[in-house]
mmCIF file of C-alpha atoms and ligand atoms in Angstrom:
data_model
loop_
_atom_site.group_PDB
_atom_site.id
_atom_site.type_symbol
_atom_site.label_atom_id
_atom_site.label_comp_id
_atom_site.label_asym_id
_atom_site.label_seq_id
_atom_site.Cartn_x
_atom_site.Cartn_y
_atom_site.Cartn_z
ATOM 1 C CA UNK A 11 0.000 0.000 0.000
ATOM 2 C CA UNK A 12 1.150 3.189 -0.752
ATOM 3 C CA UNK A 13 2.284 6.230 1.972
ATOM 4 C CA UNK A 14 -0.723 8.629 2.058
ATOM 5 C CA UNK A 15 1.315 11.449 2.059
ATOM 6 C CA UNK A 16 3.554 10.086 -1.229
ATOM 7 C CA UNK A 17 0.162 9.293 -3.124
ATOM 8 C CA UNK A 18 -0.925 13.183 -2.014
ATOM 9 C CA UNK A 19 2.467 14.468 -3.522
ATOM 10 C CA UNK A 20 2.587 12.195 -6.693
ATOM 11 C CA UNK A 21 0.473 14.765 -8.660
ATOM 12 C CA UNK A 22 2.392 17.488 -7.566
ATOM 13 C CA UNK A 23 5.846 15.607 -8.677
ATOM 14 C CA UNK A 24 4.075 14.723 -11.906
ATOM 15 C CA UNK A 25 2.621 18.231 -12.612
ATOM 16 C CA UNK A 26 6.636 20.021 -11.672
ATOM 17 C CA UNK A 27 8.299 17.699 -14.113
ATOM 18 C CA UNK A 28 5.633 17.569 -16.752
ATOM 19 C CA UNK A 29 5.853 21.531 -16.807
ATOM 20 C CA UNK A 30 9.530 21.765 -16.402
ATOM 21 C CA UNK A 31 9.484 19.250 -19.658
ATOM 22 C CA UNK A 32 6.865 21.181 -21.519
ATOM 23 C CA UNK A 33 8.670 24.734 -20.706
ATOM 24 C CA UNK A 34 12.307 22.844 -22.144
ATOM 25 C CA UNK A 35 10.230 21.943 -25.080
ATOM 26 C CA UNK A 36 8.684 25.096 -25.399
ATOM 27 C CA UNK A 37 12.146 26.941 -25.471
ATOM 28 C CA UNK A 38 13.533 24.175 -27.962
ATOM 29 C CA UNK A 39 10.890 24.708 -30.630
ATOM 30 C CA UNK A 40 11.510 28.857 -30.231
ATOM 31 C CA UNK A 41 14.591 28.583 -31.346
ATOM 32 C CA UNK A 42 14.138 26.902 -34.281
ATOM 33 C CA UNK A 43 10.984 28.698 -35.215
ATOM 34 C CA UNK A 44 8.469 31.416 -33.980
ATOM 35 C CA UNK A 45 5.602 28.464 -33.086
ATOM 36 C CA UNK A 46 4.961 28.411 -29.670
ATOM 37 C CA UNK A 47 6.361 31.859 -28.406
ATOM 38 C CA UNK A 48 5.817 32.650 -25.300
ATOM 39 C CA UNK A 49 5.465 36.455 -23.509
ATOM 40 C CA UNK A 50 6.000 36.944 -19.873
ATOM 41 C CA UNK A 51 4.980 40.570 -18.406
ATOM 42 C CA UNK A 52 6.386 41.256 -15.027
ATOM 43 C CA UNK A 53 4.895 44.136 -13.252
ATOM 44 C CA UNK A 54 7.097 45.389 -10.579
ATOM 45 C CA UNK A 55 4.458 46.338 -8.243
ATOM 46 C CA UNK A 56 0.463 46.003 -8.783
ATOM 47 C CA UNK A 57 -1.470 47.151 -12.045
ATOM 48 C CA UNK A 58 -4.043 48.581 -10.090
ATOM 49 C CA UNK A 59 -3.742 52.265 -9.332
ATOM 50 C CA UNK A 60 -0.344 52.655 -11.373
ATOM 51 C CA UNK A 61 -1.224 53.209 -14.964
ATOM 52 C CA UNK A 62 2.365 52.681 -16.305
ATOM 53 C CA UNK A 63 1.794 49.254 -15.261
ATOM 54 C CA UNK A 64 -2.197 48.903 -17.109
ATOM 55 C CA UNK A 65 -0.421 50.864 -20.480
ATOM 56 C CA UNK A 66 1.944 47.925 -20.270
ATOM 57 C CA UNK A 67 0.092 45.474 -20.429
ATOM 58 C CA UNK A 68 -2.531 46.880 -22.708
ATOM 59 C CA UNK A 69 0.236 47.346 -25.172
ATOM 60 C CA UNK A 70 1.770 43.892 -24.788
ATOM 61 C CA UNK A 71 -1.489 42.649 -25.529
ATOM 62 C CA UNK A 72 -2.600 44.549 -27.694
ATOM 63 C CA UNK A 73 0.566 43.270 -29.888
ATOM 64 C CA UNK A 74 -0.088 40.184 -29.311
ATOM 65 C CA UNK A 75 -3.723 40.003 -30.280
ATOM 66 C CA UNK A 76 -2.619 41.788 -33.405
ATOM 67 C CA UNK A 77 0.190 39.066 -34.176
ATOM 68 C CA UNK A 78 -2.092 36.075 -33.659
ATOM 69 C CA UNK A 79 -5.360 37.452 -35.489
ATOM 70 C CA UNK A 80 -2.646 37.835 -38.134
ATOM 71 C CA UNK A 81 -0.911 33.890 -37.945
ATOM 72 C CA UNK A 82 -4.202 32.151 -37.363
ATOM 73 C CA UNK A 83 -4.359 30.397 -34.502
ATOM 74 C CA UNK A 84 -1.801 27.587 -35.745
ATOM 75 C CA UNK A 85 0.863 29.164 -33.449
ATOM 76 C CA UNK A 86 -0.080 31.675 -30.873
ATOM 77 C CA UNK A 87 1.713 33.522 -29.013
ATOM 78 C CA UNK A 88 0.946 33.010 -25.151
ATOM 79 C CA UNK A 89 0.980 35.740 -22.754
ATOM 80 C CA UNK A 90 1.357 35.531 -18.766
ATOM 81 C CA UNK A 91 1.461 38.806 -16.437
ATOM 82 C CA UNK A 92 2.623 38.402 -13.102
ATOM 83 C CA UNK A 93 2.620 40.886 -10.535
ATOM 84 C CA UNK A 94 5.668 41.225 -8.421
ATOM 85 C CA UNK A 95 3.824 43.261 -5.672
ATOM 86 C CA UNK A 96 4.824 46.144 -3.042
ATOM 87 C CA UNK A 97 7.781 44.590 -1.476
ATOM 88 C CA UNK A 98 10.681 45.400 -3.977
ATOM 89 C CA UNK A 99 12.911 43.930 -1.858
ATOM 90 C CA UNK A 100 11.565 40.957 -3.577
ATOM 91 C CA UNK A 101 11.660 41.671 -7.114
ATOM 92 C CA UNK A 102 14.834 40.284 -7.942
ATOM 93 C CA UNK A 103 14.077 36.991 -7.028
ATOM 94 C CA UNK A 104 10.649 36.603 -8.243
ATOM 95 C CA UNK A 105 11.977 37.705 -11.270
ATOM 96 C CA UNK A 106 14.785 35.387 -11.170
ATOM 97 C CA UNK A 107 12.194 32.542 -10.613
ATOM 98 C CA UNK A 108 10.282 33.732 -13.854
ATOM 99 C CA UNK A 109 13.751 33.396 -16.245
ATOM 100 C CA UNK A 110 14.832 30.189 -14.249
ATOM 101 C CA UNK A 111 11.456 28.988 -15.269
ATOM 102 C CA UNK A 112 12.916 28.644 -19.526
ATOM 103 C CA UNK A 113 9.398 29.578 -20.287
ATOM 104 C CA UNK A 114 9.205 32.490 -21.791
ATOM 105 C CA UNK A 115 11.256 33.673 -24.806
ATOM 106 C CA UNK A 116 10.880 37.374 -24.100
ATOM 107 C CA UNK A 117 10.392 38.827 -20.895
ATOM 108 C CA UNK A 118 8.823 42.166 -20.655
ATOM 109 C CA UNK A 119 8.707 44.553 -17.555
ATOM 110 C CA UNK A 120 8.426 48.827 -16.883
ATOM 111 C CA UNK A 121 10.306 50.257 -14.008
ATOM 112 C CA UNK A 122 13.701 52.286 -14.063
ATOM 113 C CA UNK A 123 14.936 50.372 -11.428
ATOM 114 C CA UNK A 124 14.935 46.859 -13.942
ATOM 115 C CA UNK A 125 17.793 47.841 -15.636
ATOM 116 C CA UNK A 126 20.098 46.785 -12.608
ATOM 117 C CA UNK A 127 17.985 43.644 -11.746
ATOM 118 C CA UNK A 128 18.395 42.398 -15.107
ATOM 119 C CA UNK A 129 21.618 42.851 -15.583
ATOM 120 C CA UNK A 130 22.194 40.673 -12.602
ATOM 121 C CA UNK A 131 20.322 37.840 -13.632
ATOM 122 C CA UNK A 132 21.732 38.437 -17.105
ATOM 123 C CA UNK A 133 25.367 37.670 -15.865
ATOM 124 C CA UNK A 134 23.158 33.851 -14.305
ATOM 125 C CA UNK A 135 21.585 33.303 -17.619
ATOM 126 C CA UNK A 136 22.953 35.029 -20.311
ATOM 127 C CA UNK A 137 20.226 33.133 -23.444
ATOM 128 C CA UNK A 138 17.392 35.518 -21.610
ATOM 129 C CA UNK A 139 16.121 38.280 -23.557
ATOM 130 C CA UNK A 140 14.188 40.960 -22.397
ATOM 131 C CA UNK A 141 12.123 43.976 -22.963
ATOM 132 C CA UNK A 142 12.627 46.761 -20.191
ATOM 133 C CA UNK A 143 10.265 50.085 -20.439
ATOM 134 C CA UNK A 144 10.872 53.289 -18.175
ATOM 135 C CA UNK A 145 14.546 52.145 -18.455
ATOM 136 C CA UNK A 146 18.098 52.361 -19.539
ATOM 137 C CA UNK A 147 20.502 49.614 -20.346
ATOM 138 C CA UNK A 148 22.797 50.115 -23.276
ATOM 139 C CA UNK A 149 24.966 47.318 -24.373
ATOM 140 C CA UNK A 150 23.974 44.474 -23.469
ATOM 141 C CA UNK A 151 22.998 42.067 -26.638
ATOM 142 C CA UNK A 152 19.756 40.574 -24.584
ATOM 143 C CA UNK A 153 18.295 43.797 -23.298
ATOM 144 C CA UNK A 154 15.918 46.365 -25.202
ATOM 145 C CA UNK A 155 15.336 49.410 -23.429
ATOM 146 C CA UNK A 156 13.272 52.280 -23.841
ATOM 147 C CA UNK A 157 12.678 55.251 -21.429
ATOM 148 C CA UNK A 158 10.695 58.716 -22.008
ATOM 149 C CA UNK A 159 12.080 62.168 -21.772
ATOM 150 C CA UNK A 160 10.610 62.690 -18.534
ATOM 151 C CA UNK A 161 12.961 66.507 -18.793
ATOM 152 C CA UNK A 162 9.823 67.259 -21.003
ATOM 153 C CA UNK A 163 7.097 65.896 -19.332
ATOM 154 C CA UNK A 164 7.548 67.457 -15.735
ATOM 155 C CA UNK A 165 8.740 70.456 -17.346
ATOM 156 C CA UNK A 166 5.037 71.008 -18.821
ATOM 157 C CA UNK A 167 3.593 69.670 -15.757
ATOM 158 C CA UNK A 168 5.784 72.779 -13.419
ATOM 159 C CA UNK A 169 4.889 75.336 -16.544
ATOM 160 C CA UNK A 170 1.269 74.959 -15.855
ATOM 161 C CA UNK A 171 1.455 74.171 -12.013
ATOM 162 C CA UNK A 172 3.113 77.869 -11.974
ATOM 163 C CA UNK A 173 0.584 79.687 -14.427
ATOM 164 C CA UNK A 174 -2.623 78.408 -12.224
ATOM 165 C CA UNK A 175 -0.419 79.240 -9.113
ATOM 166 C CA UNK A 176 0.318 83.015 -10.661
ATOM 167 C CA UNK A 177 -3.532 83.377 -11.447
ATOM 168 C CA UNK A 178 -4.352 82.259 -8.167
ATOM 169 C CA UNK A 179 -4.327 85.464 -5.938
ATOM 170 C CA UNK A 180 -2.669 88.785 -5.592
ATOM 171 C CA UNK A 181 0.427 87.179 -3.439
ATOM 172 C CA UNK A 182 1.262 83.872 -4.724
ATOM 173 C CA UNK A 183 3.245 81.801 -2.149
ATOM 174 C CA UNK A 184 5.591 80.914 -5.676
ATOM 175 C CA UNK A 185 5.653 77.307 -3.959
ATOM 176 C CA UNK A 186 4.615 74.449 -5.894
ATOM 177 C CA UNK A 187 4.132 70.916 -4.785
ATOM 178 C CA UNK A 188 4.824 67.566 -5.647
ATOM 179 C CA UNK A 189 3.921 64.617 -3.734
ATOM 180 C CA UNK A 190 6.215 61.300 -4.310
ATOM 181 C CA UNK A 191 5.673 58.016 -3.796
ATOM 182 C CA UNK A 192 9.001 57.556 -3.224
ATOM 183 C CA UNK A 193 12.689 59.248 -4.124
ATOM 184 C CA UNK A 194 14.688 57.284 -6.919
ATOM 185 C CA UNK A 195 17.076 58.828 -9.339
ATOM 186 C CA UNK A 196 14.940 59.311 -11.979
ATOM 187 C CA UNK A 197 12.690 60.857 -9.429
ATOM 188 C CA UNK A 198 15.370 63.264 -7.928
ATOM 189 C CA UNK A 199 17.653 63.777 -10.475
ATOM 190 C CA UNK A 200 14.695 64.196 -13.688
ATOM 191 C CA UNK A 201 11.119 64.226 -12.760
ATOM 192 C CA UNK A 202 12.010 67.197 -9.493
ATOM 193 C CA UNK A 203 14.373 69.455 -11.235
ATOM 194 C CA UNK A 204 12.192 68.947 -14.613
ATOM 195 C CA UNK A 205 9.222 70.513 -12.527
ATOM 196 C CA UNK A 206 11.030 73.345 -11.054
ATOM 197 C CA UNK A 207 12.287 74.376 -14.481
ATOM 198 C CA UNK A 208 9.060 74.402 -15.478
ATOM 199 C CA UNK A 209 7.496 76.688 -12.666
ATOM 200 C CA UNK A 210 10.888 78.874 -13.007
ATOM 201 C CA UNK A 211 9.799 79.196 -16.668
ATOM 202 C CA UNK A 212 6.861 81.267 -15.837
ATOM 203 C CA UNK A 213 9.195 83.162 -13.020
ATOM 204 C CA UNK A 214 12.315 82.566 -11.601
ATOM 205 C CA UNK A 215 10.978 82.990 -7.586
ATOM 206 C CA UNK A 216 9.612 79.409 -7.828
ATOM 207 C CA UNK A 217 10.729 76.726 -5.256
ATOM 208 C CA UNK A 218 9.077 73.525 -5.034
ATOM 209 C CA UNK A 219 7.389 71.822 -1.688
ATOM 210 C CA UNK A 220 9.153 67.857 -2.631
ATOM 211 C CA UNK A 221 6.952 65.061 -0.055
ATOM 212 C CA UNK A 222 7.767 61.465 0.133
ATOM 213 C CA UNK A 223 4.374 58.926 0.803
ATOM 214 C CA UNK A 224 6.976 56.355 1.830
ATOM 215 C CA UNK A 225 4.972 53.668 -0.801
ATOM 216 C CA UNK A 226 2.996 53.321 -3.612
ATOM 217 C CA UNK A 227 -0.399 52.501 -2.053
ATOM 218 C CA UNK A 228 -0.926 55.046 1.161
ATOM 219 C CA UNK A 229 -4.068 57.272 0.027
ATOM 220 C CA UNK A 230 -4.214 58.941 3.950
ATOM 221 C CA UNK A 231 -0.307 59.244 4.155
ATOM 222 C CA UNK A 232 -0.196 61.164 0.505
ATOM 223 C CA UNK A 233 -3.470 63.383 1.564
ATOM 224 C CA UNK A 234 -1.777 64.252 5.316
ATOM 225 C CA UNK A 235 0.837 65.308 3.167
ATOM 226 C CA UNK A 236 -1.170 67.124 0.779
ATOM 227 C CA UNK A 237 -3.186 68.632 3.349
ATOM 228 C CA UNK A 238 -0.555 70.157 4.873
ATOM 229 C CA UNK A 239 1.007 71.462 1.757
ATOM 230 C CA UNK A 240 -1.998 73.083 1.077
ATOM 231 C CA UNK A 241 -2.312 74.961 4.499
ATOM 232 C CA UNK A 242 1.604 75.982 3.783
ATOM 233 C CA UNK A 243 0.403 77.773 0.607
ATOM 234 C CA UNK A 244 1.021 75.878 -1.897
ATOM 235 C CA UNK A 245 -2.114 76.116 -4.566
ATOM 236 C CA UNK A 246 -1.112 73.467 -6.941
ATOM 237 C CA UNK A 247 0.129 69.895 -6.906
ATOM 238 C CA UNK A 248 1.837 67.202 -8.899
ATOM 239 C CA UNK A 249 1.360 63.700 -7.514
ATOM 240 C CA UNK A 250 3.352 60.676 -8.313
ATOM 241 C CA UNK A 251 2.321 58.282 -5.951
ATOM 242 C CA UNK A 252 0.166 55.143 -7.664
ATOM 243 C CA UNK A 253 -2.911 54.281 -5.731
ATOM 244 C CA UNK A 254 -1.311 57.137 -3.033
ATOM 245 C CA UNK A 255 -2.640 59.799 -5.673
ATOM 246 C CA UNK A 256 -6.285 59.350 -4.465
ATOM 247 C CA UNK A 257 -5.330 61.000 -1.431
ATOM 248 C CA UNK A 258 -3.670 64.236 -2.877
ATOM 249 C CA UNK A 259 -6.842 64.455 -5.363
ATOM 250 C CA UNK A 260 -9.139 64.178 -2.135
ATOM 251 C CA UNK A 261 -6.895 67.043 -0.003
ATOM 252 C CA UNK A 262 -6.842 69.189 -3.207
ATOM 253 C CA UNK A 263 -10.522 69.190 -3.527
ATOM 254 C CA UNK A 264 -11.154 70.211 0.575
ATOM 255 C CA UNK A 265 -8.451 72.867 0.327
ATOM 256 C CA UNK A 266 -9.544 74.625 -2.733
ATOM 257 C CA UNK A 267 -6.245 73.318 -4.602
ATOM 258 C CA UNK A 268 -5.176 72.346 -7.767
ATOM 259 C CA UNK A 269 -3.570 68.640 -9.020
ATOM 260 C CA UNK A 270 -1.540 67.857 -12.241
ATOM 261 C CA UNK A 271 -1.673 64.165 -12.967
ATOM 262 C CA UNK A 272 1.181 62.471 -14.203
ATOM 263 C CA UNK A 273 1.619 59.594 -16.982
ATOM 264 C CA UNK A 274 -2.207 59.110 -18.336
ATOM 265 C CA UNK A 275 -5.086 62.029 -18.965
ATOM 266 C CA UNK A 276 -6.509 62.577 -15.214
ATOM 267 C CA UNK A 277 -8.980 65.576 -16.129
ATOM 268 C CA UNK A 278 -11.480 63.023 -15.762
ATOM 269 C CA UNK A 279 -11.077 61.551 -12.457
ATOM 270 C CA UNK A 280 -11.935 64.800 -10.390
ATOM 271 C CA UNK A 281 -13.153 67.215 -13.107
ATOM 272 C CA UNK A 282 -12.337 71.217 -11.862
ATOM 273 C CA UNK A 283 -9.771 69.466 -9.392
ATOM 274 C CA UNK A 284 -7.241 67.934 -12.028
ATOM 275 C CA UNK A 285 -6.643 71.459 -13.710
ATOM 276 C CA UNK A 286 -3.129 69.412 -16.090
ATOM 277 C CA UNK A 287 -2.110 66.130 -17.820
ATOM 278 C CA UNK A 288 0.852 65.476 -18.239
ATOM 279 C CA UNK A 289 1.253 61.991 -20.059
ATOM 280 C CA UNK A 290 3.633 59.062 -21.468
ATOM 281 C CA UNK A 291 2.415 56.897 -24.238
ATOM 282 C CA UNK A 292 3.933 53.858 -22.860
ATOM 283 C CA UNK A 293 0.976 51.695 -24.067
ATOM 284 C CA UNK A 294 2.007 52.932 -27.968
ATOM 285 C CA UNK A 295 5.557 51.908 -26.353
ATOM 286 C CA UNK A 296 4.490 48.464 -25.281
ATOM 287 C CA UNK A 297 2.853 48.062 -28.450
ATOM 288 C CA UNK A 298 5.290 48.980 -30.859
ATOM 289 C CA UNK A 299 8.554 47.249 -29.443
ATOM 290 C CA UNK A 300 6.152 43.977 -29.036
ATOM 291 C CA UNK A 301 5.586 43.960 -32.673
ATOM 292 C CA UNK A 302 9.041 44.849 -33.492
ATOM 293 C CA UNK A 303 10.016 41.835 -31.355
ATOM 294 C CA UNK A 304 7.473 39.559 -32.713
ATOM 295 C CA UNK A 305 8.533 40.380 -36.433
ATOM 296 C CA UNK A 306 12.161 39.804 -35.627
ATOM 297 C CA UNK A 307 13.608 43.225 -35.506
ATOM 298 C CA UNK A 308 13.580 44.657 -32.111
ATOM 299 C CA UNK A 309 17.304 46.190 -31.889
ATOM 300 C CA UNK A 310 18.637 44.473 -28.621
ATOM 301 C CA UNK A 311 21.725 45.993 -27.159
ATOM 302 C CA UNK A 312 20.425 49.414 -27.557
ATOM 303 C CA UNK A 313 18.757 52.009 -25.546
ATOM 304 C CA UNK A 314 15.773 54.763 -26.860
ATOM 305 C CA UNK A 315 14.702 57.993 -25.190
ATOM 306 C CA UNK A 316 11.644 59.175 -26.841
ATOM 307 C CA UNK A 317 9.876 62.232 -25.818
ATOM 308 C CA UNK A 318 7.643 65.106 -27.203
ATOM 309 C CA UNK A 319 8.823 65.243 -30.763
ATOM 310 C CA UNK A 320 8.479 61.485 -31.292
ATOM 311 C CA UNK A 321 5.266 61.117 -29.933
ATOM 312 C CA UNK A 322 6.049 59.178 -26.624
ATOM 313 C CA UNK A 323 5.221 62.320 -24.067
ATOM 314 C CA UNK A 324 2.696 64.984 -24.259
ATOM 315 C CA UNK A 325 0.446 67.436 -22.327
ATOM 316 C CA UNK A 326 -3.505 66.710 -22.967
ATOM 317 C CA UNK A 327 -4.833 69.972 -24.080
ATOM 318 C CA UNK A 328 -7.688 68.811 -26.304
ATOM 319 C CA UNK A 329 -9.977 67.429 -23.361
ATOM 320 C CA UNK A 330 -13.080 69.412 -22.860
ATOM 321 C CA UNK A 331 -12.447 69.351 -18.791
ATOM 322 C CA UNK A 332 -9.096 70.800 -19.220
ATOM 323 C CA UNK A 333 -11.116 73.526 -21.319
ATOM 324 C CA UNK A 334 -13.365 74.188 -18.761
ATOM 325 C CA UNK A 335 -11.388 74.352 -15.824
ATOM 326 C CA UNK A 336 -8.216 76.394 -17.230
ATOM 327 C CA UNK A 337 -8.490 79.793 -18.080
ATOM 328 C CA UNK A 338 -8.047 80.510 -21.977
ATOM 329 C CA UNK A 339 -5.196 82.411 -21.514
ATOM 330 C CA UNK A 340 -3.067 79.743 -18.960
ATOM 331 C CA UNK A 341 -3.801 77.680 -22.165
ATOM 332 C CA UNK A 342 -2.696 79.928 -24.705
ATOM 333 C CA UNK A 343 0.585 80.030 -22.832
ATOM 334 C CA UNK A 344 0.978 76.591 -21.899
ATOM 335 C CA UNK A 345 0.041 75.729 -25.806
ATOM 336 C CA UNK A 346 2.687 78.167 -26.463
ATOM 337 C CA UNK A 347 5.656 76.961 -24.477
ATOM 338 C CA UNK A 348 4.547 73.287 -25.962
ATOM 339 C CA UNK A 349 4.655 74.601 -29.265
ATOM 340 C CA UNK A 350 8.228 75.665 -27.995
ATOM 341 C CA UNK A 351 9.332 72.184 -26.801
ATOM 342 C CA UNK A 352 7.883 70.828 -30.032
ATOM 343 C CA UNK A 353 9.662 72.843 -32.160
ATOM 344 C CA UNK A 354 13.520 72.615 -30.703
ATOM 345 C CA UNK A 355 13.442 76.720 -29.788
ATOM 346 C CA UNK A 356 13.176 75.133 -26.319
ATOM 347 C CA UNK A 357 15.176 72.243 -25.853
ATOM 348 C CA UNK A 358 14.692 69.836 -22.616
ATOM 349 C CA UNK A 359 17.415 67.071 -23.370
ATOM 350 C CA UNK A 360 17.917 64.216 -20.957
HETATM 351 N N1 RBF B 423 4.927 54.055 -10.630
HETATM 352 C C1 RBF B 423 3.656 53.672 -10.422
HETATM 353 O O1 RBF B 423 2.748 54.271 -11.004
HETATM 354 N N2 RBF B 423 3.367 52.620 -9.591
HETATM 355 C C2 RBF B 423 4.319 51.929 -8.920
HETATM 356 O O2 RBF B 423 4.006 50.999 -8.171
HETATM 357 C C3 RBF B 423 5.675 52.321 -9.119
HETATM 358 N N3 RBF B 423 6.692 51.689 -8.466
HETATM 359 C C4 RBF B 423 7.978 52.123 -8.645
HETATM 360 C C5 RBF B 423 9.023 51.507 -7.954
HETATM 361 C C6 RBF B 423 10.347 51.918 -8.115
HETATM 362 C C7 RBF B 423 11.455 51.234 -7.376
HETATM 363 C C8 RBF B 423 10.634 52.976 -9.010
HETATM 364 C C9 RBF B 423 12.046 53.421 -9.232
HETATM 365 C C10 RBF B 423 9.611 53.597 -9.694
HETATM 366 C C11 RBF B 423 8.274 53.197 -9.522
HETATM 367 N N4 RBF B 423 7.232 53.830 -10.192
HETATM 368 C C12 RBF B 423 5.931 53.404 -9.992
HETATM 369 C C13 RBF B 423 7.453 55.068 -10.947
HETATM 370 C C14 RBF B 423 7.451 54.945 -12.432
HETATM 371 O O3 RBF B 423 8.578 54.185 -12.815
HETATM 372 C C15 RBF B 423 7.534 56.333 -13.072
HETATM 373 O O4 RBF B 423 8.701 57.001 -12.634
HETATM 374 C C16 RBF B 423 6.350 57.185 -12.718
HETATM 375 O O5 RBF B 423 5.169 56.525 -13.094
HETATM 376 C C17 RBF B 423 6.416 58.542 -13.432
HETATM 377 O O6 RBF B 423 6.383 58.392 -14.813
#
């Protein structure tokens, strides 16, 4: 008679080597032809509340719905997302589980702090390829990257912060704020001094209020923080702070103050409160490199920066909320200084 506990585990034993057999087999039949590709997303945090993360994956699939309505469905491409959560302490090996795994040919992730990740796991297993977004890696023959000029896009996001700020009152404190999530480099040495060029565009006196949540997900941290902002004098805010943003939009709307949203068009989510948009394309991103990968010519070993000009980054001016909440002439002179940006007289270079 068998050991109840071996006859519990047998279908687990079976299940590990029948997948580590099909994932070998998988890999084998990539190399030798495009049947059978497999996609893995890995989202370095939650896709709720962070809309880098939902443009990622819209794009990735988006791609691949495209690619398979266009093979028949002889050979199609799978996709998995998995979702490395809050703790980032953890990323590294999750992620090193999902390449020591051999089952997916491309692995595609967001987050400017993948670049150093991968290029650890890289060195472990060097046949890997990957697609990194919100990134830079340049060299290595496995590794795609792409990042935005973020220069640009908190640039347009400080211009307008300072023109509602100006309009404001007779005294303006010349303070505007920006609520973090959390300080990285791209954070403190791009997306910060970006938005205080951008309010010093409109006049020199500005100096920016800079608040750390402490994490991605703390609503009532981010509108403390707001809140208090707010009472200090600051009139308008830029929050970068995931599912923490809900908070600043909530303290902005008790204290009569103003929020520019960051990455997608926000007008919407508290219309008269979100008074700016400033926005990365990173689903067009997703979606574009994906193809490029899936037809065969996705330039590994180098490293993009796409911005205005290209198409990657913009400020929404077109949305009938923005319309209605901003005076015509804050517009005329934020469409103005775009127009600038756009046409190289003002030039924001990373
Ligand atoms: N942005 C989000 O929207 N949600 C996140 O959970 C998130 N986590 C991040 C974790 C780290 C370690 C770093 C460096 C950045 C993170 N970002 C996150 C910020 C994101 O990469 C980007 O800078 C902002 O979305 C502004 O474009």
């Amino acid at each position: 008679m068998k050991h109840p506990a071996s006859a519990a585990l047998a279908p687990i034993l079976v299940a590990a080597v029948f997948s580590l057999f099909t994932a070998c087999v998988k890999k084998n039949a990539q190399t030798n032809s495009s049947a059978g590709t497999s996609i893995g997303v890995f989202i370095p945090g939650v896709m709720s509340g962070s809309p880098v993360y939902e443009m990622l994956v819209e794009g990735v699939r988006a791609a691949v719905n495209r690619h398979n309505g266009a093979q028949g469905a002889a050979a199609p491409v799978e996709l998995t997302v998995i979702e490395g959560g809050y703790n980032q302490a953890e990323w590294e090996t999750k992620l090193t589980a999902m390449t020591a795994s051999f089952s997916y040919d491309l692995i595609v992730s967001s987050n400017p702090s993948l670049p150093d990740i991968v290029s650890h796991i890289s060195d472990r297993f060097p046949d890997q390829h990957f697609l990194l977004l919100d990134g830079r890696l340049e060299g290595n023959p496995r590794v795609y990257t792409l990042r935005y000029n973020q220069r640009e896009q908190s640039y347009m996001a400080g211009y307008m912060a300072a023109l509602i700020s100006e309009a404001a009152g007779p005294a303006p404190a010349r303070r505007v704020g920006l609520v973090a999530a959390q300080e990285y480099p791209v954070m403190n040495n791009v997306i910060l001094p970006g938005f205080l060029e951008g309010a010093r565009g409109v006049n020199g006196g500005y100096t920016v209020d800079f608040r750390i949540v402490g994490n991605w997900y703390d609503a009532a941290k981010a509108g403390e923080l707001a809140a208090d902002m707010i009472q200090g004098g600051v009139q308008v805010l830029l929050c970068i702070a995931g599912g923490a943003n809900e908070g600043v939009i909530h303290a902005a709307a008790e204290g009569g103050a103003r929020v520019i949203w960051f990455d997608t068009n926000g007008y919407g989510i508290r219309p008269g409160i979100v008074a700016g948009s400033s926005v990365l394309y990173q689903d067009k991103a997703a979606y574009t490199q994906m193809l490029r990968y899936l037809e065969g010519t996705l330039p590994f070993g180098t490293a993009e920066t796409l911005g205005l000009s290209e198409g990657y980054v913009d400020f929404i001016q077109d949305d009938p909320v923005y319309i209605e909440t901003v005076a015509p002439e804050l517009r005329e002179r934020q469409a103005s200084m775009i127009e600038r940006i756009r046409s190289g007289a003002l030039a924001l270079p990373l």
